[in-house]
mmCIF file of C-alpha atoms in Angstrom:
data_model
loop_
_atom_site.group_PDB
_atom_site.id
_atom_site.type_symbol
_atom_site.label_atom_id
_atom_site.label_comp_id
_atom_site.label_asym_id
_atom_site.label_seq_id
_atom_site.Cartn_x
_atom_site.Cartn_y
_atom_site.Cartn_z
ATOM 1 C CA MET A 19 244.695 -2.326 54.969
ATOM 2 C CA LYS A 20 241.535 -0.979 56.505
ATOM 3 C CA LYS A 21 239.250 1.624 54.960
ATOM 4 C CA THR A 22 238.171 4.089 57.645
ATOM 5 C CA ASN A 23 234.735 5.607 58.134
ATOM 6 C CA ASP A 24 236.061 9.060 57.305
ATOM 7 C CA SER A 25 235.710 8.765 53.526
ATOM 8 C CA PHE A 26 233.722 11.437 51.710
ATOM 9 C CA THR A 27 232.908 12.850 48.276
ATOM 10 C CA LEU A 28 234.007 16.234 46.991
ATOM 11 C CA GLU A 29 231.199 17.551 44.777
ATOM 12 C CA PHE A 30 232.210 20.219 42.293
ATOM 13 C CA ALA A 31 230.023 23.207 41.521
ATOM 14 C CA LYS A 32 227.661 22.604 38.584
ATOM 15 C CA ASP A 33 229.349 25.201 36.397
ATOM 16 C CA SER A 34 232.839 23.759 36.930
ATOM 17 C CA GLY A 35 232.667 21.219 34.123
ATOM 18 C CA PHE A 36 233.571 18.397 36.532
ATOM 19 C CA ASP A 37 231.546 15.973 38.621
ATOM 20 C CA ARG A 38 233.138 14.720 41.849
ATOM 21 C CA THR A 39 236.186 13.277 43.558
ATOM 22 C CA GLU A 40 235.623 10.316 45.857
ATOM 23 C CA ILE A 41 238.139 10.404 48.715
ATOM 24 C CA TYR A 42 238.979 7.295 50.735
ATOM 25 C CA PHE A 43 241.103 7.159 53.875
ATOM 26 C CA TYR A 44 242.895 3.968 54.965
ATOM 27 C CA SER A 45 244.718 2.878 58.099
ATOM 28 C CA GLY A 46 247.395 0.222 58.273
ATOM 29 C CA THR A 47 250.000 -0.873 55.744
ATOM 30 C CA PRO A 48 249.378 0.550 52.248
ATOM 31 C CA ASP A 49 248.104 -2.148 49.885
ATOM 32 C CA LEU A 50 248.068 -1.216 46.205
ATOM 33 C CA MET A 51 247.241 -4.771 45.184
ATOM 34 C CA GLY A 52 244.172 -4.686 47.412
ATOM 35 C CA VAL A 53 242.948 -1.421 45.886
ATOM 36 C CA TYR A 54 243.579 -2.190 42.229
ATOM 37 C CA PHE A 55 243.959 -5.936 41.754
ATOM 38 C CA SER A 56 241.365 -7.497 44.058
ATOM 39 C CA GLU A 57 238.888 -7.624 41.180
ATOM 40 C CA ASP A 58 239.270 -8.210 37.459
ATOM 41 C CA THR A 59 238.956 -5.230 35.163
ATOM 42 C CA LYS A 60 238.854 -4.904 31.398
ATOM 43 C CA GLN A 61 239.913 -1.265 31.545
ATOM 44 C CA ASN A 62 243.433 -0.442 30.380
ATOM 45 C CA ARG A 63 245.321 1.318 33.162
ATOM 46 C CA LEU A 64 248.497 3.388 33.213
ATOM 47 C CA PHE A 65 250.109 3.452 36.645
ATOM 48 C CA VAL A 66 252.667 6.219 37.178
ATOM 49 C CA THR A 67 255.085 6.429 40.091
ATOM 50 C CA ASP A 68 258.705 7.317 40.850
ATOM 51 C CA ASN A 69 261.655 5.100 41.686
ATOM 52 C CA THR A 70 261.587 5.990 45.392
ATOM 53 C CA ILE A 71 257.942 5.001 45.839
ATOM 54 C CA ALA A 72 258.391 1.870 43.725
ATOM 55 C CA ALA A 73 261.196 0.702 46.022
ATOM 56 C CA LEU A 74 259.177 0.929 49.267
ATOM 57 C CA GLU A 75 258.760 -2.390 51.087
ATOM 58 C CA CYS A 76 254.976 -1.979 51.247
ATOM 59 C CA ASN A 77 254.875 -1.787 47.432
ATOM 60 C CA ARG A 78 256.916 -4.965 46.887
ATOM 61 C CA ASP A 79 253.989 -7.080 45.638
ATOM 62 C CA PHE A 80 252.859 -4.273 43.321
ATOM 63 C CA VAL A 81 256.214 -3.917 41.546
ATOM 64 C CA ARG A 82 256.610 -7.698 41.409
ATOM 65 C CA HIS A 83 253.327 -7.792 39.490
ATOM 66 C CA PHE A 84 255.134 -5.888 36.726
ATOM 67 C CA ASN A 85 258.437 -7.812 37.079
ATOM 68 C CA VAL A 86 260.316 -4.637 37.963
ATOM 69 C CA ASP A 87 264.036 -4.980 38.659
ATOM 70 C CA LEU A 88 264.690 -2.490 41.470
ATOM 71 C CA GLY A 89 268.308 -2.216 40.401
ATOM 72 C CA ASP A 90 267.169 -1.136 36.955
ATOM 73 C CA ILE A 91 265.184 1.821 38.308
ATOM 74 C CA SER A 92 267.650 3.070 40.913
ATOM 75 C CA ASP A 93 269.146 5.691 38.590
ATOM 76 C CA ILE A 94 266.631 7.029 36.069
ATOM 77 C CA LYS A 95 267.827 9.979 33.998
ATOM 78 C CA ILE A 96 265.933 13.262 33.801
ATOM 79 C CA ASN A 97 263.275 13.272 31.057
ATOM 80 C CA GLU A 98 263.413 9.488 30.756
ATOM 81 C CA SER A 99 261.220 6.724 32.163
ATOM 82 C CA LYS A 100 261.091 2.960 32.626
ATOM 83 C CA VAL A 101 257.982 1.215 31.287
ATOM 84 C CA TYR A 102 256.667 -2.230 32.251
ATOM 85 C CA ARG A 103 253.537 -4.123 31.193
ATOM 86 C CA ASN A 104 251.336 -6.895 32.522
ATOM 87 C CA GLY A 105 248.215 -7.689 30.508
ATOM 88 C CA GLY A 106 246.187 -4.532 30.009
ATOM 89 C CA ASP A 107 248.143 -2.619 32.636
ATOM 90 C CA THR A 108 251.223 -0.462 32.086
ATOM 91 C CA LEU A 109 253.571 0.915 34.738
ATOM 92 C CA CYS A 110 255.617 4.047 34.004
ATOM 93 C CA ILE A 111 258.377 4.911 36.500
ATOM 94 C CA ILE A 112 260.257 8.211 36.473
ATOM 95 C CA GLY A 113 262.916 9.607 38.790
ATOM 96 C CA SER A 114 261.862 11.212 42.064
ATOM 97 C CA GLY A 115 262.068 14.876 42.895
ATOM 98 C CA GLU A 116 261.203 18.344 41.627
ATOM 99 C CA LYS A 117 263.892 18.248 38.933
ATOM 100 C CA TYR A 118 261.866 15.548 37.153
ATOM 101 C CA LYS A 119 258.744 17.744 37.018
ATOM 102 C CA THR A 120 259.145 18.657 33.357
ATOM 103 C CA ILE A 121 257.012 18.641 30.239
ATOM 104 C CA GLU A 122 259.279 15.878 28.925
ATOM 105 C CA SER A 123 258.297 13.657 31.879
ATOM 106 C CA VAL A 124 254.622 14.377 31.168
ATOM 107 C CA LEU A 125 255.122 13.372 27.546
ATOM 108 C CA GLU A 126 256.856 10.157 28.655
ATOM 109 C CA MET A 127 253.556 9.221 30.338
ATOM 110 C CA VAL A 128 251.580 10.049 27.210
ATOM 111 C CA LYS A 129 254.027 7.991 25.135
ATOM 112 C CA ALA A 130 253.661 5.002 27.493
ATOM 113 C CA ALA A 131 249.884 5.065 26.993
ATOM 114 C CA LEU A 132 250.201 5.475 23.228
ATOM 115 C CA ASP A 133 252.737 2.650 22.949
ATOM 116 C CA SER A 134 250.314 0.443 24.897
ATOM 117 C CA ASN A 135 247.550 1.264 22.380
ATOM 118 C CA PHE A 136 245.242 2.697 25.054
ATOM 119 C CA ASN A 137 241.916 4.178 23.985
ATOM 120 C CA ARG A 138 239.842 6.948 25.579
ATOM 121 C CA ASN A 139 238.298 4.514 28.074
ATOM 122 C CA CYS A 140 241.626 3.977 29.826
ATOM 123 C CA LEU A 141 242.511 5.146 33.335
ATOM 124 C CA PHE A 142 245.651 6.965 34.488
ATOM 125 C CA ILE A 143 246.634 6.300 38.134
ATOM 126 C CA ALA A 144 249.238 8.408 39.959
ATOM 127 C CA ILE A 145 251.011 6.795 42.918
ATOM 128 C CA GLY A 146 253.154 9.396 44.605
ATOM 129 C CA GLY A 147 253.457 12.894 45.952
ATOM 130 C CA GLY A 148 252.595 16.236 44.434
ATOM 131 C CA VAL A 149 255.105 15.967 41.586
ATOM 132 C CA ILE A 150 253.622 12.659 40.377
ATOM 133 C CA THR A 151 249.960 13.597 40.904
ATOM 134 C CA ASP A 152 250.381 16.972 39.184
ATOM 135 C CA MET A 153 252.076 15.511 36.126
ATOM 136 C CA THR A 154 249.946 12.381 35.778
ATOM 137 C CA ALA A 155 246.715 14.378 35.882
ATOM 138 C CA PHE A 156 248.143 16.820 33.343
ATOM 139 C CA ALA A 157 249.047 13.905 31.061
ATOM 140 C CA ALA A 158 245.526 12.479 31.522
ATOM 141 C CA SER A 159 243.990 15.834 30.595
ATOM 142 C CA MET A 160 245.877 15.810 27.284
ATOM 143 C CA PHE A 161 245.759 12.145 26.275
ATOM 144 C CA LYS A 162 243.153 11.805 23.520
ATOM 145 C CA ARG A 163 241.599 15.051 24.855
ATOM 146 C CA GLY A 164 241.043 13.741 28.339
ATOM 147 C CA VAL A 165 240.812 10.411 30.175
ATOM 148 C CA ASP A 166 239.994 9.603 33.823
ATOM 149 C CA VAL A 167 242.677 9.864 36.473
ATOM 150 C CA GLU A 168 242.940 8.571 40.055
ATOM 151 C CA PHE A 169 245.501 9.255 42.786
ATOM 152 C CA VAL A 170 247.136 7.240 45.538
ATOM 153 C CA SER A 171 248.872 9.977 47.522
ATOM 154 C CA THR A 172 252.054 8.957 49.324
ATOM 155 C CA THR A 173 253.392 12.154 50.904
ATOM 156 C CA MET A 174 252.186 14.610 53.496
ATOM 157 C CA LEU A 175 252.261 17.341 50.877
ATOM 158 C CA ALA A 176 249.990 15.409 48.531
ATOM 159 C CA ASP A 177 247.680 14.228 51.326
ATOM 160 C CA VAL A 178 246.934 17.691 52.680
ATOM 161 C CA ASP A 179 247.172 19.778 49.535
ATOM 162 C CA ALA A 180 248.531 18.741 46.147
ATOM 163 C CA ALA A 181 246.273 15.749 45.441
ATOM 164 C CA VAL A 182 243.057 17.619 46.269
ATOM 165 C CA GLY A 183 241.415 20.120 43.963
ATOM 166 C CA GLY A 184 242.406 19.491 40.379
ATOM 167 C CA LYS A 185 245.471 21.654 39.837
ATOM 168 C CA THR A 186 247.838 19.867 37.465
ATOM 169 C CA GLY A 187 250.981 20.726 35.583
ATOM 170 C CA CYS A 188 254.738 20.852 35.473
ATOM 171 C CA ASP A 189 257.556 23.342 35.846
ATOM 172 C CA PHE A 190 259.015 25.221 32.908
ATOM 173 C CA GLY A 191 262.601 26.415 33.097
ATOM 174 C CA ASN A 192 263.033 27.628 36.662
ATOM 175 C CA TYR A 193 259.376 28.563 37.108
ATOM 176 C CA LYS A 194 256.974 26.493 39.199
ATOM 177 C CA ASN A 195 253.872 24.934 37.630
ATOM 178 C CA MET A 196 253.916 27.329 34.687
ATOM 179 C CA ILE A 197 252.212 24.814 32.359
ATOM 180 C CA GLY A 198 249.078 22.959 33.397
ATOM 181 C CA ALA A 199 245.313 22.679 33.619
ATOM 182 C CA PHE A 200 242.473 22.160 36.085
ATOM 183 C CA TYR A 201 241.676 18.436 35.945
ATOM 184 C CA PRO A 202 240.455 16.766 39.170
ATOM 185 C CA ALA A 203 240.951 13.094 39.960
ATOM 186 C CA LYS A 204 237.903 10.827 40.003
ATOM 187 C CA LYS A 205 239.161 9.058 43.130
ATOM 188 C CA LEU A 206 241.785 9.786 45.771
ATOM 189 C CA HIS A 207 243.112 7.012 48.030
ATOM 190 C CA VAL A 208 244.892 8.249 51.171
ATOM 191 C CA PHE A 209 247.060 5.865 53.210
ATOM 192 C CA SER A 210 248.333 7.850 56.201
ATOM 193 C CA ASP A 211 251.007 5.195 56.859
ATOM 194 C CA PHE A 212 252.825 6.188 53.667
ATOM 195 C CA VAL A 213 253.782 9.360 55.530
ATOM 196 C CA LYS A 214 255.776 7.297 58.036
ATOM 197 C CA SER A 215 258.109 6.191 55.216
ATOM 198 C CA LEU A 216 259.109 9.760 54.334
ATOM 199 C CA SER A 217 262.437 11.313 55.212
ATOM 200 C CA GLN A 218 262.200 13.963 57.900
ATOM 201 C CA LYS A 219 262.925 16.618 55.275
ATOM 202 C CA GLU A 220 260.008 15.495 53.098
ATOM 203 C CA TYR A 221 257.700 15.227 56.092
ATOM 204 C CA ILE A 222 258.564 18.715 57.292
ATOM 205 C CA SER A 223 257.976 20.001 53.771
ATOM 206 C CA GLY A 224 254.433 18.638 53.773
ATOM 207 C CA LEU A 225 253.743 19.967 57.255
ATOM 208 C CA ALA A 226 254.145 23.513 55.963
ATOM 209 C CA GLU A 227 251.000 23.131 53.864
ATOM 210 C CA ALA A 228 249.136 21.708 56.861
ATOM 211 C CA ILE A 229 250.226 24.640 59.022
ATOM 212 C CA LYS A 230 249.073 26.972 56.242
ATOM 213 C CA THR A 231 245.645 25.325 56.292
ATOM 214 C CA ALA A 232 245.455 25.832 60.054
ATOM 215 C CA PHE A 233 246.327 29.538 59.698
ATOM 216 C CA LEU A 234 243.618 29.906 57.069
ATOM 217 C CA PHE A 235 240.707 27.827 58.332
ATOM 218 C CA ASP A 236 241.177 25.806 61.515
ATOM 219 C CA LYS A 237 241.779 27.392 64.918
ATOM 220 C CA GLU A 238 241.801 24.032 66.724
ATOM 221 C CA MET A 239 244.388 22.620 64.327
ATOM 222 C CA LEU A 240 246.567 25.673 64.866
ATOM 223 C CA GLU A 241 246.422 25.068 68.620
ATOM 224 C CA LEU A 242 247.435 21.461 67.942
ATOM 225 C CA PHE A 243 250.513 22.677 66.074
ATOM 226 C CA LYS A 244 251.371 24.982 68.979
ATOM 227 C CA ASN A 245 250.775 22.531 71.821
ATOM 228 C CA GLU A 246 251.517 19.077 70.358
ATOM 229 C CA ARG A 247 254.747 19.765 68.503
ATOM 230 C CA ASP A 248 256.537 16.643 69.736
ATOM 231 C CA LYS A 249 253.682 14.342 68.700
ATOM 232 C CA VAL A 250 253.410 16.072 65.325
ATOM 233 C CA LEU A 251 257.133 15.615 64.664
ATOM 234 C CA ALA A 252 256.985 12.007 65.884
ATOM 235 C CA ARG A 253 254.218 11.295 63.326
ATOM 236 C CA ASP A 254 251.797 10.057 65.934
ATOM 237 C CA SER A 255 249.094 8.097 64.067
ATOM 238 C CA GLU A 256 246.173 9.892 65.725
ATOM 239 C CA ILE A 257 247.748 13.269 65.004
ATOM 240 C CA LEU A 258 248.433 12.333 61.371
ATOM 241 C CA ASN A 259 244.838 11.250 60.821
ATOM 242 C CA ARG A 260 243.557 14.503 62.350
ATOM 243 C CA LEU A 261 245.844 16.672 60.221
ATOM 244 C CA ILE A 262 245.300 14.831 56.940
ATOM 245 C CA SER A 263 241.543 14.526 57.301
ATOM 246 C CA GLY A 264 241.123 18.115 58.491
ATOM 247 C CA CYS A 265 243.258 19.608 55.729
ATOM 248 C CA THR A 266 241.633 17.521 53.008
ATOM 249 C CA LYS A 267 238.135 18.533 54.062
ATOM 250 C CA ALA A 268 239.071 22.200 54.408
ATOM 251 C CA LYS A 269 240.568 22.298 50.931
ATOM 252 C CA ALA A 270 237.648 20.331 49.476
ATOM 253 C CA LYS A 271 235.223 22.955 50.786
ATOM 254 C CA ILE A 272 237.128 25.779 49.115
ATOM 255 C CA VAL A 273 237.572 23.861 45.859
ATOM 256 C CA HIS A 274 233.839 23.113 45.732
ATOM 257 C CA GLU A 275 233.125 26.822 45.905
ATOM 258 C CA ASP A 276 235.911 28.031 43.606
ATOM 259 C CA LEU A 277 237.564 25.367 41.440
ATOM 260 C CA ARG A 278 239.345 27.742 39.059
ATOM 261 C CA GLU A 279 240.695 30.140 41.690
ATOM 262 C CA LYS A 280 238.615 33.186 40.826
ATOM 263 C CA GLY A 281 238.015 34.095 44.468
ATOM 264 C CA SER A 282 238.506 32.462 47.869
ATOM 265 C CA ARG A 283 240.599 29.551 46.568
ATOM 266 C CA ALA A 284 243.407 32.048 46.074
ATOM 267 C CA PHE A 285 243.700 32.158 49.893
ATOM 268 C CA LEU A 286 245.368 28.739 49.634
ATOM 269 C CA ASN A 287 248.343 30.556 48.118
ATOM 270 C CA LEU A 288 249.297 32.098 51.468
ATOM 271 C CA GLY A 289 253.103 32.216 51.376
ATOM 272 C CA HIS A 290 253.288 30.806 47.855
ATOM 273 C CA THR A 291 254.141 33.934 45.852
ATOM 274 C CA PHE A 292 257.189 34.545 48.039
ATOM 275 C CA GLY A 293 257.930 30.829 48.343
ATOM 276 C CA HIS A 294 257.716 29.917 44.663
ATOM 277 C CA ALA A 295 260.013 32.829 43.850
ATOM 278 C CA LEU A 296 262.588 31.626 46.379
ATOM 279 C CA GLU A 297 262.395 28.112 44.920
ATOM 280 C CA ALA A 298 262.952 29.500 41.426
ATOM 281 C CA VAL A 299 265.977 31.657 42.199
ATOM 282 C CA SER A 300 267.523 28.998 44.437
ATOM 283 C CA GLY A 301 267.201 26.434 41.633
ATOM 284 C CA LEU A 302 264.183 24.126 41.594
ATOM 285 C CA GLY A 303 264.795 21.227 43.965
ATOM 286 C CA GLU A 304 267.446 23.005 46.033
ATOM 287 C CA ILE A 305 264.909 23.793 48.731
ATOM 288 C CA THR A 306 261.688 21.878 49.240
ATOM 289 C CA HIS A 307 258.303 23.311 48.331
ATOM 290 C CA GLY A 308 257.327 23.328 52.007
ATOM 291 C CA GLU A 309 260.480 25.149 53.040
ATOM 292 C CA GLY A 310 259.713 27.787 50.427
ATOM 293 C CA VAL A 311 256.072 28.119 51.510
ATOM 294 C CA ALA A 312 256.970 28.369 55.203
ATOM 295 C CA TRP A 313 259.524 31.077 54.465
ATOM 296 C CA GLY A 314 256.931 32.796 52.285
ATOM 297 C CA MET A 315 254.335 32.733 55.070
ATOM 298 C CA ALA A 316 256.853 34.358 57.413
ATOM 299 C CA ARG A 317 257.405 37.080 54.810
ATOM 300 C CA ALA A 318 253.621 37.538 54.447
ATOM 301 C CA PHE A 319 253.270 37.936 58.225
ATOM 302 C CA GLU A 320 256.147 40.423 58.199
ATOM 303 C CA TYR A 321 254.498 42.323 55.343
ATOM 304 C CA GLY A 322 251.257 42.487 57.306
ATOM 305 C CA ARG A 323 253.040 43.780 60.388
ATOM 306 C CA LYS A 324 255.061 46.438 58.548
ATOM 307 C CA ASN A 325 252.013 47.729 56.674
ATOM 308 C CA GLY A 326 249.524 47.773 59.533
ATOM 309 C CA LEU A 327 247.421 44.911 58.190
ATOM 310 C CA CYS A 328 247.756 42.818 61.342
ATOM 311 C CA SER A 329 249.001 43.286 64.874
ATOM 312 C CA ASP A 330 252.599 42.729 65.883
ATOM 313 C CA GLU A 331 251.369 40.018 68.230
ATOM 314 C CA TYR A 332 249.544 38.077 65.516
ATOM 315 C CA ALA A 333 252.452 38.287 63.063
ATOM 316 C CA GLN A 334 254.983 37.211 65.679
ATOM 317 C CA ASN A 335 252.805 34.322 66.823
ATOM 318 C CA GLY A 336 252.634 33.004 63.259
ATOM 319 C CA ILE A 337 256.372 33.396 62.744
ATOM 320 C CA ASN A 338 257.080 31.669 66.080
ATOM 321 C CA ILE A 339 254.957 28.637 65.143
ATOM 322 C CA LEU A 340 256.840 28.281 61.861
ATOM 323 C CA ALA A 341 260.209 28.680 63.575
ATOM 324 C CA SER A 342 259.316 26.015 66.156
ATOM 325 C CA TYR A 343 259.222 23.423 63.355
ATOM 326 C CA GLY A 344 262.668 24.420 62.124
ATOM 327 C CA TYR A 345 261.710 26.503 59.097
ATOM 328 C CA ASN A 346 263.819 29.471 58.063
ATOM 329 C CA VAL A 347 261.786 32.578 58.919
ATOM 330 C CA GLY A 348 264.562 35.114 58.362
ATOM 331 C CA LYS A 349 266.114 36.670 55.304
ATOM 332 C CA ALA A 350 266.965 34.470 52.331
ATOM 333 C CA ASN A 351 270.521 33.858 51.160
ATOM 334 C CA VAL A 352 269.799 35.198 47.679
ATOM 335 C CA PRO A 353 269.466 38.820 46.486
ATOM 336 C CA ALA A 354 266.100 40.427 47.208
ATOM 337 C CA GLU A 355 265.939 41.886 43.708
ATOM 338 C CA LYS A 356 266.145 38.411 42.144
ATOM 339 C CA ILE A 357 263.295 37.172 44.324
ATOM 340 C CA LEU A 358 261.205 40.211 43.387
ATOM 341 C CA ASP A 359 261.837 39.604 39.680
ATOM 342 C CA ALA A 360 260.660 35.990 40.047
ATOM 343 C CA MET A 361 257.575 37.172 41.933
ATOM 344 C CA ARG A 362 256.657 39.381 38.963
ATOM 345 C CA LYS A 363 256.391 36.217 36.842
ATOM 346 C CA ASP A 364 253.987 34.502 39.238
ATOM 347 C CA LYS A 365 251.036 33.078 37.285
ATOM 348 C CA LYS A 366 248.526 34.492 39.818
ATOM 349 C CA ASN A 367 249.322 38.070 38.839
ATOM 350 C CA MET A 368 246.619 39.538 36.617
ATOM 351 C CA SER A 369 248.454 42.806 35.885
ATOM 352 C CA SER A 370 251.885 44.339 36.338
ATOM 353 C CA VAL A 371 251.221 44.583 40.088
ATOM 354 C CA ILE A 372 252.141 41.647 42.311
ATOM 355 C CA LYS A 373 249.297 39.997 44.215
ATOM 356 C CA LEU A 374 249.899 38.785 47.763
ATOM 357 C CA ILE A 375 247.804 36.729 50.163
ATOM 358 C CA VAL A 376 248.017 38.193 53.675
ATOM 359 C CA GLN A 377 246.186 37.826 56.960
ATOM 360 C CA ASP A 378 244.811 40.487 59.259
ATOM 361 C CA GLY A 379 243.965 38.097 62.096
ATOM 362 C CA PRO A 380 243.162 34.494 63.003
ATOM 363 C CA GLN A 381 241.553 32.701 60.040
ATOM 364 C CA SER A 382 240.988 36.087 58.376
ATOM 365 C CA THR A 383 242.616 36.430 54.958
ATOM 366 C CA LYS A 384 242.660 38.917 52.106
ATOM 367 C CA ILE A 385 244.195 39.458 48.679
ATOM 368 C CA ILE A 386 246.152 42.668 48.148
ATOM 369 C CA GLU A 387 248.250 44.279 45.452
ATOM 370 C CA ALA A 388 251.738 45.149 46.664
ATOM 371 C CA THR A 389 254.272 47.644 45.353
ATOM 372 C CA ASP A 390 257.853 46.642 44.635
ATOM 373 C CA GLU A 391 259.120 48.966 47.348
ATOM 374 C CA LYS A 392 256.981 47.394 50.090
ATOM 375 C CA ILE A 393 257.897 43.881 49.003
ATOM 376 C CA LEU A 394 261.603 44.725 49.057
ATOM 377 C CA GLU A 395 261.192 45.972 52.635
ATOM 378 C CA VAL A 396 260.414 42.441 53.825
ATOM 379 C CA LEU A 397 262.951 40.757 51.542
ATOM 380 C CA ARG A 398 266.012 42.780 52.508
#
């Protein structure tokens, strides 16, 4: 494990109620023991991860520290967890995937801390992707009215988006992230080599958020996605470091200015209103978050083209980039009316009118209110 020179601190605005997130980037094999067990600590710590992350070869020494039987965690039921202890540290393992992102899983984390007799000086530590970081931070925000939380992000999605910025929560019914709070991590540890352990499906899911960031803020990164496709898909180390670092810094800048999404932070939802709705009506976990977002961005580009908000050339260029990475950019295999109904329930809507994030040109974004009729035109 080697800490790079690219680490930085995200400072939150003074009126946000939060201080800062220290972000550290590492190269080489991920080493959880090196990060958390190289020095003695008297602080009680709750580590939270899922059974897929726990079983990774690079985490072998970490799980051995807690005497975890990998066979025992191979099949964890929904809304259940496995809990292990070593001294003042507790490890809570849940199942992996969106279907485990429930309020019951969050409460399993709270219960693990309570059963370990943790006080308000304890630390919650999420080791995983967006599902784990979202839920662990939400649990930390509730436990004894708020304790510190840190992240070790392990997926492309978490590295470039989910672990940065303080959004926490869980799904409710078939609706994405309907329960939650703003509660940023104190520290974020990013090991780019974790990304190399992902399945291609998970990696492609995370790439969608990176492509979104390029559309929004980074012309050079967008050119990289256009011209270096093979290296991106091969997970070239230099490319990964460029994407992860660039996306993290871009999101940090927006979060500093607008933690609670009252203005420009809403731009980060490009494609999400369409995408979250598709995830909901398809059944959460049936398509990945990134697949939904990529499809949603294609719909946003199509909306812009049909309504004269952007040129045909710009919309088609965006759709072509998404298609080149294998995302579905056409019509969905579910009724348009069902998608529209799910979009009406999106938590970003402030009235009965649906809000959309659209672009009118390169790195130029706006928030609009869209009628049902115009939305149906790009869904059908």
